[in-house]
PDB file of C-alpha atoms in Angstrom:
ATOM      1  CA  UNK A  92     139.530  79.324  78.328  1.00 82.00           C
ATOM      2  CA  UNK A  93     136.828  82.085  79.982  1.00 90.00           C
ATOM      3  CA  UNK A  94     137.655  83.804  83.165  1.00 94.00           C
ATOM      4  CA  UNK A  95     134.891  84.836  85.762  1.00 94.00           C
ATOM      5  CA  UNK A  96     134.320  88.663  85.568  1.00 96.00           C
ATOM      6  CA  UNK A  97     135.872  89.911  89.325  1.00 96.00           C
ATOM      7  CA  UNK A  98     135.354  93.568  89.807  1.00 97.00           C
ATOM      8  CA  UNK A  99     134.914  93.989  93.408  1.00 97.00           C
ATOM      9  CA  UNK A 100     137.889  91.680  94.266  1.00 97.00           C
ATOM     10  CA  UNK A 101     139.966  93.360  91.227  1.00 98.00           C
ATOM     11  CA  UNK A 102     139.022  96.674  92.754  1.00 98.00           C
ATOM     12  CA  UNK A 103     140.043  95.884  96.256  1.00 98.00           C
ATOM     13  CA  UNK A 104     143.491  94.441  95.490  1.00 98.00           C
ATOM     14  CA  UNK A 105     143.829  97.345  93.533  1.00 98.00           C
ATOM     15  CA  UNK A 106     143.788  99.677  96.421  1.00 98.00           C
ATOM     16  CA  UNK A 107     146.209  97.419  98.252  1.00 98.00           C
ATOM     17  CA  UNK A 108     147.942  97.699  95.641  1.00 98.00           C
ATOM     18  CA  UNK A 109     148.085 101.752  95.256  1.00 98.00           C
ATOM     19  CA  UNK A 110     148.394 101.586  99.062  1.00 98.00           C
ATOM     20  CA  UNK A 111     151.437  99.809  99.458  1.00 98.00           C
ATOM     21  CA  UNK A 112     153.077 101.928  96.515  1.00 98.00           C
ATOM     22  CA  UNK A 113     151.739 105.005  98.639  1.00 98.00           C
ATOM     23  CA  UNK A 114     153.659 103.266 102.046  1.00 98.00           C
ATOM     24  CA  UNK A 115     156.805 102.741 100.448  1.00 98.00           C
ATOM     25  CA  UNK A 116     156.520 106.442  99.284  1.00 98.00           C
ATOM     26  CA  UNK A 117     156.162 107.359 102.908  1.00 98.00           C
ATOM     27  CA  UNK A 118     158.391 105.271 104.900  1.00 97.00           C
ATOM     28  CA  UNK A 119     161.106 104.622 102.752  1.00 96.00           C
ATOM     29  CA  UNK A 120     160.639 107.162  99.637  1.00 97.00           C
ATOM     30  CA  UNK A 121     160.761 105.163  97.132  1.00 96.00           C
ATOM     31  CA  UNK A 122     158.423 103.865  93.533  1.00 97.00           C
ATOM     32  CA  UNK A 123     157.093 100.708  93.819  1.00 97.00           C
ATOM     33  CA  UNK A 124     158.298  99.434  90.454  1.00 96.00           C
ATOM     34  CA  UNK A 125     158.559  95.569  90.356  1.00 96.00           C
ATOM     35  CA  UNK A 126     161.069  95.899  87.309  1.00 94.00           C
ATOM     36  CA  UNK A 127     163.301  98.418  89.534  1.00 93.00           C
ATOM     37  CA  UNK A 128     163.284  96.310  92.925  1.00 95.00           C
ATOM     38  CA  UNK A 129     164.348  93.274  90.757  1.00 94.00           C
ATOM     39  CA  UNK A 130     166.713  94.608  88.869  1.00 93.00           C
ATOM     40  CA  UNK A 131     168.683  96.117  91.624  1.00 92.00           C
ATOM     41  CA  UNK A 132     168.908  92.775  93.570  1.00 93.00           C
ATOM     42  CA  UNK A 133     171.131  91.800  90.797  1.00 90.00           C
ATOM     43  CA  UNK A 134     173.773  94.602  91.492  1.00 87.00           C
ATOM     44  CA  UNK A 135     172.688  95.879  94.735  1.00 90.00           C
ATOM     45  CA  UNK A 136     174.915  99.196  95.370  1.00 90.00           C
ATOM     46  CA  UNK A 137     175.409  97.899  99.119  1.00 93.00           C
ATOM     47  CA  UNK A 138     174.749  96.199 101.920  1.00 91.00           C
ATOM     48  CA  UNK A 139     171.442  98.408 103.006  1.00 89.00           C
ATOM     49  CA  UNK A 140     170.283  98.928  99.299  1.00 91.00           C
ATOM     50  CA  UNK A 141     170.393  94.915  99.135  1.00 94.00           C
ATOM     51  CA  UNK A 142     168.477  94.537 102.113  1.00 95.00           C
ATOM     52  CA  UNK A 143     165.359  96.590 101.602  1.00 95.00           C
ATOM     53  CA  UNK A 144     164.634  95.058  98.514  1.00 96.00           C
ATOM     54  CA  UNK A 145     165.105  91.262  99.715  1.00 97.00           C
ATOM     55  CA  UNK A 146     162.456  92.539 102.463  1.00 97.00           C
ATOM     56  CA  UNK A 147     160.119  93.699  99.977  1.00 98.00           C
ATOM     57  CA  UNK A 148     160.035  90.818  97.545  1.00 98.00           C
ATOM     58  CA  UNK A 149     159.987  88.562 100.416  1.00 98.00           C
ATOM     59  CA  UNK A 150     156.853  90.354 101.332  1.00 98.00           C
ATOM     60  CA  UNK A 151     155.594  90.035  98.160  1.00 98.00           C
ATOM     61  CA  UNK A 152     156.021  85.926  97.558  1.00 98.00           C
ATOM     62  CA  UNK A 153     154.575  85.898 100.774  1.00 98.00           C
ATOM     63  CA  UNK A 154     151.347  87.669  99.661  1.00 98.00           C
ATOM     64  CA  UNK A 155     149.400  84.457  98.281  1.00 98.00           C
ATOM     65  CA  UNK A 156     150.089  82.301 101.410  1.00 98.00           C
ATOM     66  CA  UNK A 157     148.655  84.806 103.588  1.00 98.00           C
ATOM     67  CA  UNK A 158     145.750  84.919 101.085  1.00 98.00           C
ATOM     68  CA  UNK A 159     146.149  81.017 101.395  1.00 98.00           C
ATOM     69  CA  UNK A 160     146.188  80.820 105.168  1.00 97.00           C
ATOM     70  CA  UNK A 161     142.911  83.182 105.712  1.00 97.00           C
ATOM     71  CA  UNK A 162     140.664  81.856 102.210  1.00 96.00           C
ATOM     72  CA  UNK A 163     141.639  77.997 102.842  1.00 96.00           C
ATOM     73  CA  UNK A 164     143.168  78.370  99.213  1.00 95.00           C
ATOM     74  CA  UNK A 165     145.842  79.644  97.141  1.00 96.00           C
ATOM     75  CA  UNK A 166     145.105  82.124  94.271  1.00 96.00           C
ATOM     76  CA  UNK A 167     144.050  80.990  90.892  1.00 95.00           C
ATOM     77  CA  UNK A 168     147.221  81.067  88.460  1.00 97.00           C
ATOM     78  CA  UNK A 169     146.214  79.040  85.450  1.00 97.00           C
ATOM     79  CA  UNK A 170     148.562  79.147  82.691  1.00 97.00           C
ATOM     80  CA  UNK A 171     147.064  78.797  79.330  1.00 96.00           C
ATOM     81  CA  UNK A 172     150.743  78.765  77.251  1.00 97.00           C
ATOM     82  CA  UNK A 173     153.443  76.750  76.953  1.00 97.00           C
ATOM     83  CA  UNK A 174     156.751  76.059  78.331  1.00 98.00           C
ATOM     84  CA  UNK A 175     158.599  77.887  75.811  1.00 98.00           C
ATOM     85  CA  UNK A 176     156.086  80.922  75.686  1.00 98.00           C
ATOM     86  CA  UNK A 177     156.743  81.379  79.320  1.00 98.00           C
ATOM     87  CA  UNK A 178     160.454  81.057  78.335  1.00 98.00           C
ATOM     88  CA  UNK A 179     160.069  83.430  75.420  1.00 98.00           C
ATOM     89  CA  UNK A 180     157.835  85.866  77.147  1.00 98.00           C
ATOM     90  CA  UNK A 181     160.121  86.327  80.057  1.00 98.00           C
ATOM     91  CA  UNK A 182     163.206  86.784  78.020  1.00 98.00           C
ATOM     92  CA  UNK A 183     161.375  89.824  75.945  1.00 98.00           C
ATOM     93  CA  UNK A 184     159.712  91.370  78.948  1.00 98.00           C
ATOM     94  CA  UNK A 185     163.305  91.741  80.500  1.00 98.00           C
ATOM     95  CA  UNK A 186     165.084  93.154  77.722  1.00 98.00           C
ATOM     96  CA  UNK A 187     161.554  95.362  77.393  1.00 98.00           C
ATOM     97  CA  UNK A 188     161.569  96.553  81.300  1.00 98.00           C
ATOM     98  CA  UNK A 189     165.276  97.079  81.420  1.00 97.00           C
ATOM     99  CA  UNK A 190     165.208  99.243  78.134  1.00 97.00           C
ATOM    100  CA  UNK A 191     161.821 101.074  78.820  1.00 97.00           C
ATOM    101  CA  UNK A 192     162.827 101.484  82.633  1.00 94.00           C
ATOM    102  CA  UNK A 193     159.626 100.080  84.327  1.00 94.00           C
ATOM    103  CA  UNK A 194     156.996  98.126  84.215  1.00 94.00           C
ATOM    104  CA  UNK A 195     153.203  97.821  85.059  1.00 96.00           C
ATOM    105  CA  UNK A 196     153.363  99.145  88.671  1.00 96.00           C
ATOM    106  CA  UNK A 197     156.565 101.423  87.942  1.00 96.00           C
ATOM    107  CA  UNK A 198     155.335 103.021  85.024  1.00 97.00           C
ATOM    108  CA  UNK A 199     151.588 102.214  85.235  1.00 96.00           C
ATOM    109  CA  UNK A 200     150.607 102.804  88.644  1.00 97.00           C
ATOM    110  CA  UNK A 201     153.488 104.949  90.110  1.00 97.00           C
ATOM    111  CA  UNK A 202     154.234 106.839  86.927  1.00 97.00           C
ATOM    112  CA  UNK A 203     150.945 107.515  86.307  1.00 97.00           C
ATOM    113  CA  UNK A 204     150.315 108.706  89.650  1.00 97.00           C
ATOM    114  CA  UNK A 205     152.909 111.437  89.816  1.00 96.00           C
ATOM    115  CA  UNK A 206     151.654 112.503  85.969  1.00 96.00           C
ATOM    116  CA  UNK A 207     155.131 111.535  84.865  1.00 97.00           C
ATOM    117  CA  UNK A 208     155.032 112.435  80.724  1.00 97.00           C
ATOM    118  CA  UNK A 209     157.680 109.165  80.326  1.00 97.00           C
ATOM    119  CA  UNK A 210     155.407 106.833  82.135  1.00 98.00           C
ATOM    120  CA  UNK A 211     152.297 108.318  80.449  1.00 98.00           C
ATOM    121  CA  UNK A 212     154.089 107.064  76.810  1.00 98.00           C
ATOM    122  CA  UNK A 213     155.253 104.068  78.275  1.00 98.00           C
ATOM    123  CA  UNK A 214     151.980 102.655  79.550  1.00 98.00           C
ATOM    124  CA  UNK A 215     150.301 103.404  76.542  1.00 98.00           C
ATOM    125  CA  UNK A 216     152.621 102.206  74.509  1.00 98.00           C
ATOM    126  CA  UNK A 217     152.905  98.669  76.244  1.00 98.00           C
ATOM    127  CA  UNK A 218     149.098  98.706  76.456  1.00 98.00           C
ATOM    128  CA  UNK A 219     149.034  98.895  72.769  1.00 98.00           C
ATOM    129  CA  UNK A 220     151.587  96.557  71.976  1.00 98.00           C
ATOM    130  CA  UNK A 221     150.217  94.213  74.466  1.00 98.00           C
ATOM    131  CA  UNK A 222     146.892  93.726  72.687  1.00 98.00           C
ATOM    132  CA  UNK A 223     148.470  93.538  69.610  1.00 98.00           C
ATOM    133  CA  UNK A 224     150.583  90.438  70.844  1.00 98.00           C
ATOM    134  CA  UNK A 225     147.598  88.964  72.432  1.00 98.00           C
ATOM    135  CA  UNK A 226     145.657  89.563  68.767  1.00 97.00           C
ATOM    136  CA  UNK A 227     148.393  88.062  67.243  1.00 97.00           C
ATOM    137  CA  UNK A 228     149.362  84.729  69.099  1.00 97.00           C
ATOM    138  CA  UNK A 229     145.427  83.922  69.728  1.00 96.00           C
ATOM    139  CA  UNK A 230     143.538  85.090  66.441  1.00 95.00           C
ATOM    140  CA  UNK A 231     146.293  85.153  63.740  1.00 95.00           C
ATOM    141  CA  UNK A 232     148.821  82.155  64.771  1.00 94.00           C
ATOM    142  CA  UNK A 233     145.885  80.309  66.758  1.00 88.00           C
ATOM    143  CA  UNK A 234     148.085  79.344  69.675  1.00 84.00           C
TER     144      UNK A 234
ATOM    145  CA  UNK B 261     166.936  98.686 111.616  1.00 84.00           C
ATOM    146  CA  UNK B 262     164.203  95.747 112.537  1.00 90.00           C
ATOM    147  CA  UNK B 263     161.596  98.092 112.573  1.00 93.00           C
ATOM    148  CA  UNK B 264     162.578  99.026 108.909  1.00 94.00           C
ATOM    149  CA  UNK B 265     163.318  95.940 107.637  1.00 95.00           C
ATOM    150  CA  UNK B 266     159.348  95.028 109.014  1.00 97.00           C
ATOM    151  CA  UNK B 267     157.858  97.741 107.436  1.00 97.00           C
ATOM    152  CA  UNK B 268     159.841  96.949 104.000  1.00 98.00           C
ATOM    153  CA  UNK B 269     158.106  93.402 104.433  1.00 98.00           C
ATOM    154  CA  UNK B 270     154.641  94.363 105.178  1.00 98.00           C
ATOM    155  CA  UNK B 271     154.535  96.995 102.224  1.00 98.00           C
ATOM    156  CA  UNK B 272     155.842  93.950  99.874  1.00 98.00           C
ATOM    157  CA  UNK B 273     153.009  91.781 101.732  1.00 98.00           C
ATOM    158  CA  UNK B 274     150.343  94.331 101.153  1.00 98.00           C
ATOM    159  CA  UNK B 275     151.374  94.531  97.624  1.00 98.00           C
ATOM    160  CA  UNK B 276     151.495  90.532  97.025  1.00 98.00           C
ATOM    161  CA  UNK B 277     148.105  90.231  98.519  1.00 98.00           C
ATOM    162  CA  UNK B 278     146.482  92.758  96.254  1.00 98.00           C
ATOM    163  CA  UNK B 279     148.238  91.181  93.420  1.00 98.00           C
ATOM    164  CA  UNK B 280     146.753  87.475  94.267  1.00 98.00           C
ATOM    165  CA  UNK B 281     143.391  88.763  94.605  1.00 97.00           C
ATOM    166  CA  UNK B 282     143.083  91.349  92.165  1.00 97.00           C
ATOM    167  CA  UNK B 283     143.971  88.247  89.353  1.00 97.00           C
ATOM    168  CA  UNK B 284     147.195  90.527  88.347  1.00 97.00           C
ATOM    169  CA  UNK B 285     148.999  86.944  88.748  1.00 97.00           C
ATOM    170  CA  UNK B 286     147.079  84.908  86.817  1.00 98.00           C
ATOM    171  CA  UNK B 287     147.744  84.756  83.628  1.00 98.00           C
ATOM    172  CA  UNK B 288     144.532  83.183  82.318  1.00 98.00           C
ATOM    173  CA  UNK B 289     143.233  87.030  83.403  1.00 97.00           C
ATOM    174  CA  UNK B 290     145.752  89.181  82.272  1.00 98.00           C
ATOM    175  CA  UNK B 291     145.579  87.416  78.469  1.00 98.00           C
ATOM    176  CA  UNK B 292     141.786  87.528  78.908  1.00 98.00           C
ATOM    177  CA  UNK B 293     141.823  91.225  80.033  1.00 98.00           C
ATOM    178  CA  UNK B 294     143.760  92.368  76.000  1.00 97.00           C
ATOM    179  CA  UNK B 295     141.547  89.465  74.284  1.00 97.00           C
ATOM    180  CA  UNK B 296     138.711  92.039  73.759  1.00 95.00           C
ATOM    181  CA  UNK B 297     138.248  89.787  70.256  1.00 92.00           C
ATOM    182  CA  UNK B 298     137.910  86.628  72.249  1.00 92.00           C
ATOM    183  CA  UNK B 299     136.994  85.320  76.093  1.00 93.00           C
ATOM    184  CA  UNK B 300     137.148  89.017  77.306  1.00 97.00           C
ATOM    185  CA  UNK B 301     137.200  89.958  80.812  1.00 97.00           C
ATOM    186  CA  UNK B 302     137.122  93.319  81.794  1.00 97.00           C
ATOM    187  CA  UNK B 303     138.327  92.941  85.388  1.00 97.00           C
ATOM    188  CA  UNK B 304     142.036  94.518  84.901  1.00 97.00           C
ATOM    189  CA  UNK B 305     140.617  97.964  84.509  1.00 97.00           C
ATOM    190  CA  UNK B 306     139.074  97.891  87.867  1.00 98.00           C
ATOM    191  CA  UNK B 307     143.076  97.093  89.301  1.00 98.00           C
ATOM    192  CA  UNK B 308     144.471  99.827  87.420  1.00 97.00           C
ATOM    193  CA  UNK B 309     141.450 102.177  88.363  1.00 98.00           C
ATOM    194  CA  UNK B 310     141.181 101.990  91.782  1.00 98.00           C
ATOM    195  CA  UNK B 311     145.123 101.504  92.309  1.00 98.00           C
ATOM    196  CA  UNK B 312     145.650 104.902  90.545  1.00 98.00           C
ATOM    197  CA  UNK B 313     143.118 106.797  92.145  1.00 98.00           C
ATOM    198  CA  UNK B 314     144.451 105.243  95.947  1.00 98.00           C
ATOM    199  CA  UNK B 315     148.092 106.362  94.520  1.00 98.00           C
ATOM    200  CA  UNK B 316     147.094 109.569  92.950  1.00 98.00           C
ATOM    201  CA  UNK B 317     145.938 110.943  96.226  1.00 98.00           C
ATOM    202  CA  UNK B 318     147.862 108.897  98.499  1.00 98.00           C
ATOM    203  CA  UNK B 319     151.242 110.588  96.623  1.00 98.00           C
ATOM    204  CA  UNK B 320     149.764 114.042  97.091  1.00 97.00           C
ATOM    205  CA  UNK B 321     149.720 113.787 100.359  1.00 97.00           C
ATOM    206  CA  UNK B 322     152.774 111.929 100.672  1.00 98.00           C
ATOM    207  CA  UNK B 323     154.905 114.035  98.645  1.00 97.00           C
ATOM    208  CA  UNK B 324     153.855 117.202 100.256  1.00 96.00           C
ATOM    209  CA  UNK B 325     156.118 116.699 103.369  1.00 95.00           C
ATOM    210  CA  UNK B 326     159.683 117.208 103.508  1.00 96.00           C
ATOM    211  CA  UNK B 327     161.295 113.729 103.510  1.00 97.00           C
ATOM    212  CA  UNK B 328     160.168 109.964 104.153  1.00 97.00           C
ATOM    213  CA  UNK B 329     159.922 108.487 107.450  1.00 95.00           C
ATOM    214  CA  UNK B 330     162.559 106.129 106.919  1.00 92.00           C
ATOM    215  CA  UNK B 331     165.231 107.880 105.027  1.00 90.00           C
ATOM    216  CA  UNK B 332     166.462 111.989 104.151  1.00 93.00           C
ATOM    217  CA  UNK B 333     165.164 112.400 101.168  1.00 96.00           C
ATOM    218  CA  UNK B 334     161.900 111.105  98.187  1.00 97.00           C
ATOM    219  CA  UNK B 335     163.791 109.295  95.451  1.00 95.00           C
ATOM    220  CA  UNK B 336     162.024 110.385  92.360  1.00 94.00           C
ATOM    221  CA  UNK B 337     162.904 109.088  88.866  1.00 92.00           C
ATOM    222  CA  UNK B 338     164.810 112.130  87.454  1.00 91.00           C
ATOM    223  CA  UNK B 339     164.931 111.215  83.676  1.00 89.00           C
ATOM    224  CA  UNK B 340     162.618 113.473  81.415  1.00 89.00           C
ATOM    225  CA  UNK B 341     163.330 112.947  78.119  1.00 92.00           C
ATOM    226  CA  UNK B 342     160.773 110.527  75.810  1.00 95.00           C
ATOM    227  CA  UNK B 343     163.593 108.738  73.509  1.00 95.00           C
ATOM    228  CA  UNK B 344     163.075 105.855  71.446  1.00 97.00           C
ATOM    229  CA  UNK B 345     164.719 103.482  73.902  1.00 96.00           C
ATOM    230  CA  UNK B 346     161.469 104.236  76.516  1.00 97.00           C
ATOM    231  CA  UNK B 347     159.172 103.720  73.694  1.00 98.00           C
ATOM    232  CA  UNK B 348     160.577 100.583  72.602  1.00 98.00           C
ATOM    233  CA  UNK B 349     161.226  98.852  75.597  1.00 98.00           C
ATOM    234  CA  UNK B 350     157.705  99.128  76.640  1.00 98.00           C
ATOM    235  CA  UNK B 351     156.821  97.854  73.070  1.00 98.00           C
ATOM    236  CA  UNK B 352     158.561  94.612  74.074  1.00 98.00           C
ATOM    237  CA  UNK B 353     157.526  94.574  77.289  1.00 98.00           C
ATOM    238  CA  UNK B 354     153.818  94.698  75.846  1.00 98.00           C
ATOM    239  CA  UNK B 355     154.710  91.732  73.434  1.00 98.00           C
ATOM    240  CA  UNK B 356     155.930  89.705  76.313  1.00 98.00           C
ATOM    241  CA  UNK B 357     153.263  90.247  78.335  1.00 98.00           C
ATOM    242  CA  UNK B 358     151.099  89.105  75.169  1.00 98.00           C
ATOM    243  CA  UNK B 359     153.406  86.058  74.954  1.00 98.00           C
ATOM    244  CA  UNK B 360     153.323  85.236  78.459  1.00 98.00           C
ATOM    245  CA  UNK B 361     150.801  86.629  80.615  1.00 98.00           C
ATOM    246  CA  UNK B 362     153.000  87.365  83.390  1.00 98.00           C
ATOM    247  CA  UNK B 363     153.914  90.747  83.917  1.00 97.00           C
ATOM    248  CA  UNK B 364     157.271  91.325  86.511  1.00 97.00           C
ATOM    249  CA  UNK B 365     154.663  92.615  89.780  1.00 97.00           C
ATOM    250  CA  UNK B 366     152.266  89.766  89.006  1.00 98.00           C
ATOM    251  CA  UNK B 367     154.864  87.077  88.420  1.00 98.00           C
ATOM    252  CA  UNK B 368     156.799  87.866  91.853  1.00 98.00           C
ATOM    253  CA  UNK B 369     154.407  87.211  94.383  1.00 98.00           C
ATOM    254  CA  UNK B 370     152.846  84.301  91.688  1.00 98.00           C
ATOM    255  CA  UNK B 371     156.142  82.793  92.760  1.00 98.00           C
ATOM    256  CA  UNK B 372     154.357  82.217  96.713  1.00 98.00           C
ATOM    257  CA  UNK B 373     152.006  79.538  94.878  1.00 97.00           C
ATOM    258  CA  UNK B 374     154.875  77.548  93.583  1.00 96.00           C
ATOM    259  CA  UNK B 375     153.365  76.779  90.011  1.00 96.00           C
ATOM    260  CA  UNK B 376     156.421  75.547  87.762  1.00 97.00           C
ATOM    261  CA  UNK B 377     155.631  78.002  84.968  1.00 97.00           C
ATOM    262  CA  UNK B 378     156.154  80.956  87.194  1.00 98.00           C
ATOM    263  CA  UNK B 379     159.757  79.675  88.151  1.00 98.00           C
ATOM    264  CA  UNK B 380     160.481  79.110  84.596  1.00 98.00           C
ATOM    265  CA  UNK B 381     159.080  82.715  83.452  1.00 98.00           C
ATOM    266  CA  UNK B 382     161.027  84.605  86.301  1.00 98.00           C
ATOM    267  CA  UNK B 383     164.412  82.639  85.755  1.00 98.00           C
ATOM    268  CA  UNK B 384     163.826  83.835  81.802  1.00 98.00           C
ATOM    269  CA  UNK B 385     162.773  87.293  83.174  1.00 98.00           C
ATOM    270  CA  UNK B 386     166.025  87.636  85.151  1.00 97.00           C
ATOM    271  CA  UNK B 387     168.169  86.168  82.373  1.00 97.00           C
ATOM    272  CA  UNK B 388     166.478  89.392  79.880  1.00 98.00           C
ATOM    273  CA  UNK B 389     167.495  91.948  82.714  1.00 97.00           C
ATOM    274  CA  UNK B 390     170.923  90.616  83.255  1.00 96.00           C
ATOM    275  CA  UNK B 391     171.866  90.161  79.539  1.00 96.00           C
ATOM    276  CA  UNK B 392     170.259  93.605  78.619  1.00 96.00           C
ATOM    277  CA  UNK B 393     172.120  95.249  81.739  1.00 94.00           C
ATOM    278  CA  UNK B 394     175.318  93.796  80.567  1.00 93.00           C
ATOM    279  CA  UNK B 395     174.663  95.202  77.143  1.00 93.00           C
ATOM    280  CA  UNK B 396     173.732  98.467  78.056  1.00 91.00           C
ATOM    281  CA  UNK B 397     176.726  98.861  80.294  1.00 86.00           C
ATOM    282  CA  UNK B 398     179.361  97.841  77.947  1.00 86.00           C
ATOM    283  CA  UNK B 399     178.206 100.444  75.729  1.00 81.00           C
ATOM    284  CA  UNK B 400     178.347 103.096  78.120  1.00 70.00           C
ATOM    285  CA  UNK B 401     181.824 102.163  79.167  1.00 61.00           C
ATOM    286  CA  UNK B 402     185.136 103.269  77.597  1.00 55.00           C
TER     287      UNK B 402
END
């Protein structure tokens, strides 16, 4: 399934993602890692620890709704894989980001922006393995 | 208190809008970015490039301050070692991302679209995080 090349929208979206990471550091002194924010919700250390995470996650979920209020339609979420693959992928991502202490936002944006060698190794590793995974699923298994 | 929570909500909202318009919440687009030998869509390099550029400059300015606006100190990761756990975990994350097309930062905002597939992924993701945390916790406990 082809998707449209959207360099301008993607760059604007990237700027907003970067601005939110900078704002979270400026106001609250925290790294914007989706994995860390989500994982901390499962076992919050205090009421305050729980409340800041809930507020950020609520904002994140409101994002597409805000877009729909302005443009009149929800952003595209086309899922070209089966439910079984969503379950399997979700489980493996959950294990991986917990062991690897981060994902695209935490390592790929915030960590690289701090020139962290750990995040550089993590980002190169997951980019290579995502490529191998997509290639295997689409061109070897033909799913 | 209210201002603190409101600012957190607005920061999350900005992230969610950015993810939505960038295409990161759209598995078809994410998977095509990695499918260089197939229906390649290079859009996501612009997400990463622009996001990184803004954050590099912004962090440089912000981290030169003494403390964040609401809080006593900047909470930066303290781990420094590049160990097998970091590499194996990142490899697994990549494998899973390639199978489902969602990463955590893309999937959480995508929940707002109400699509059933997003909920399936998120429930599974949370199970994976929970199980792994339990195992890691049991290993380190005496």
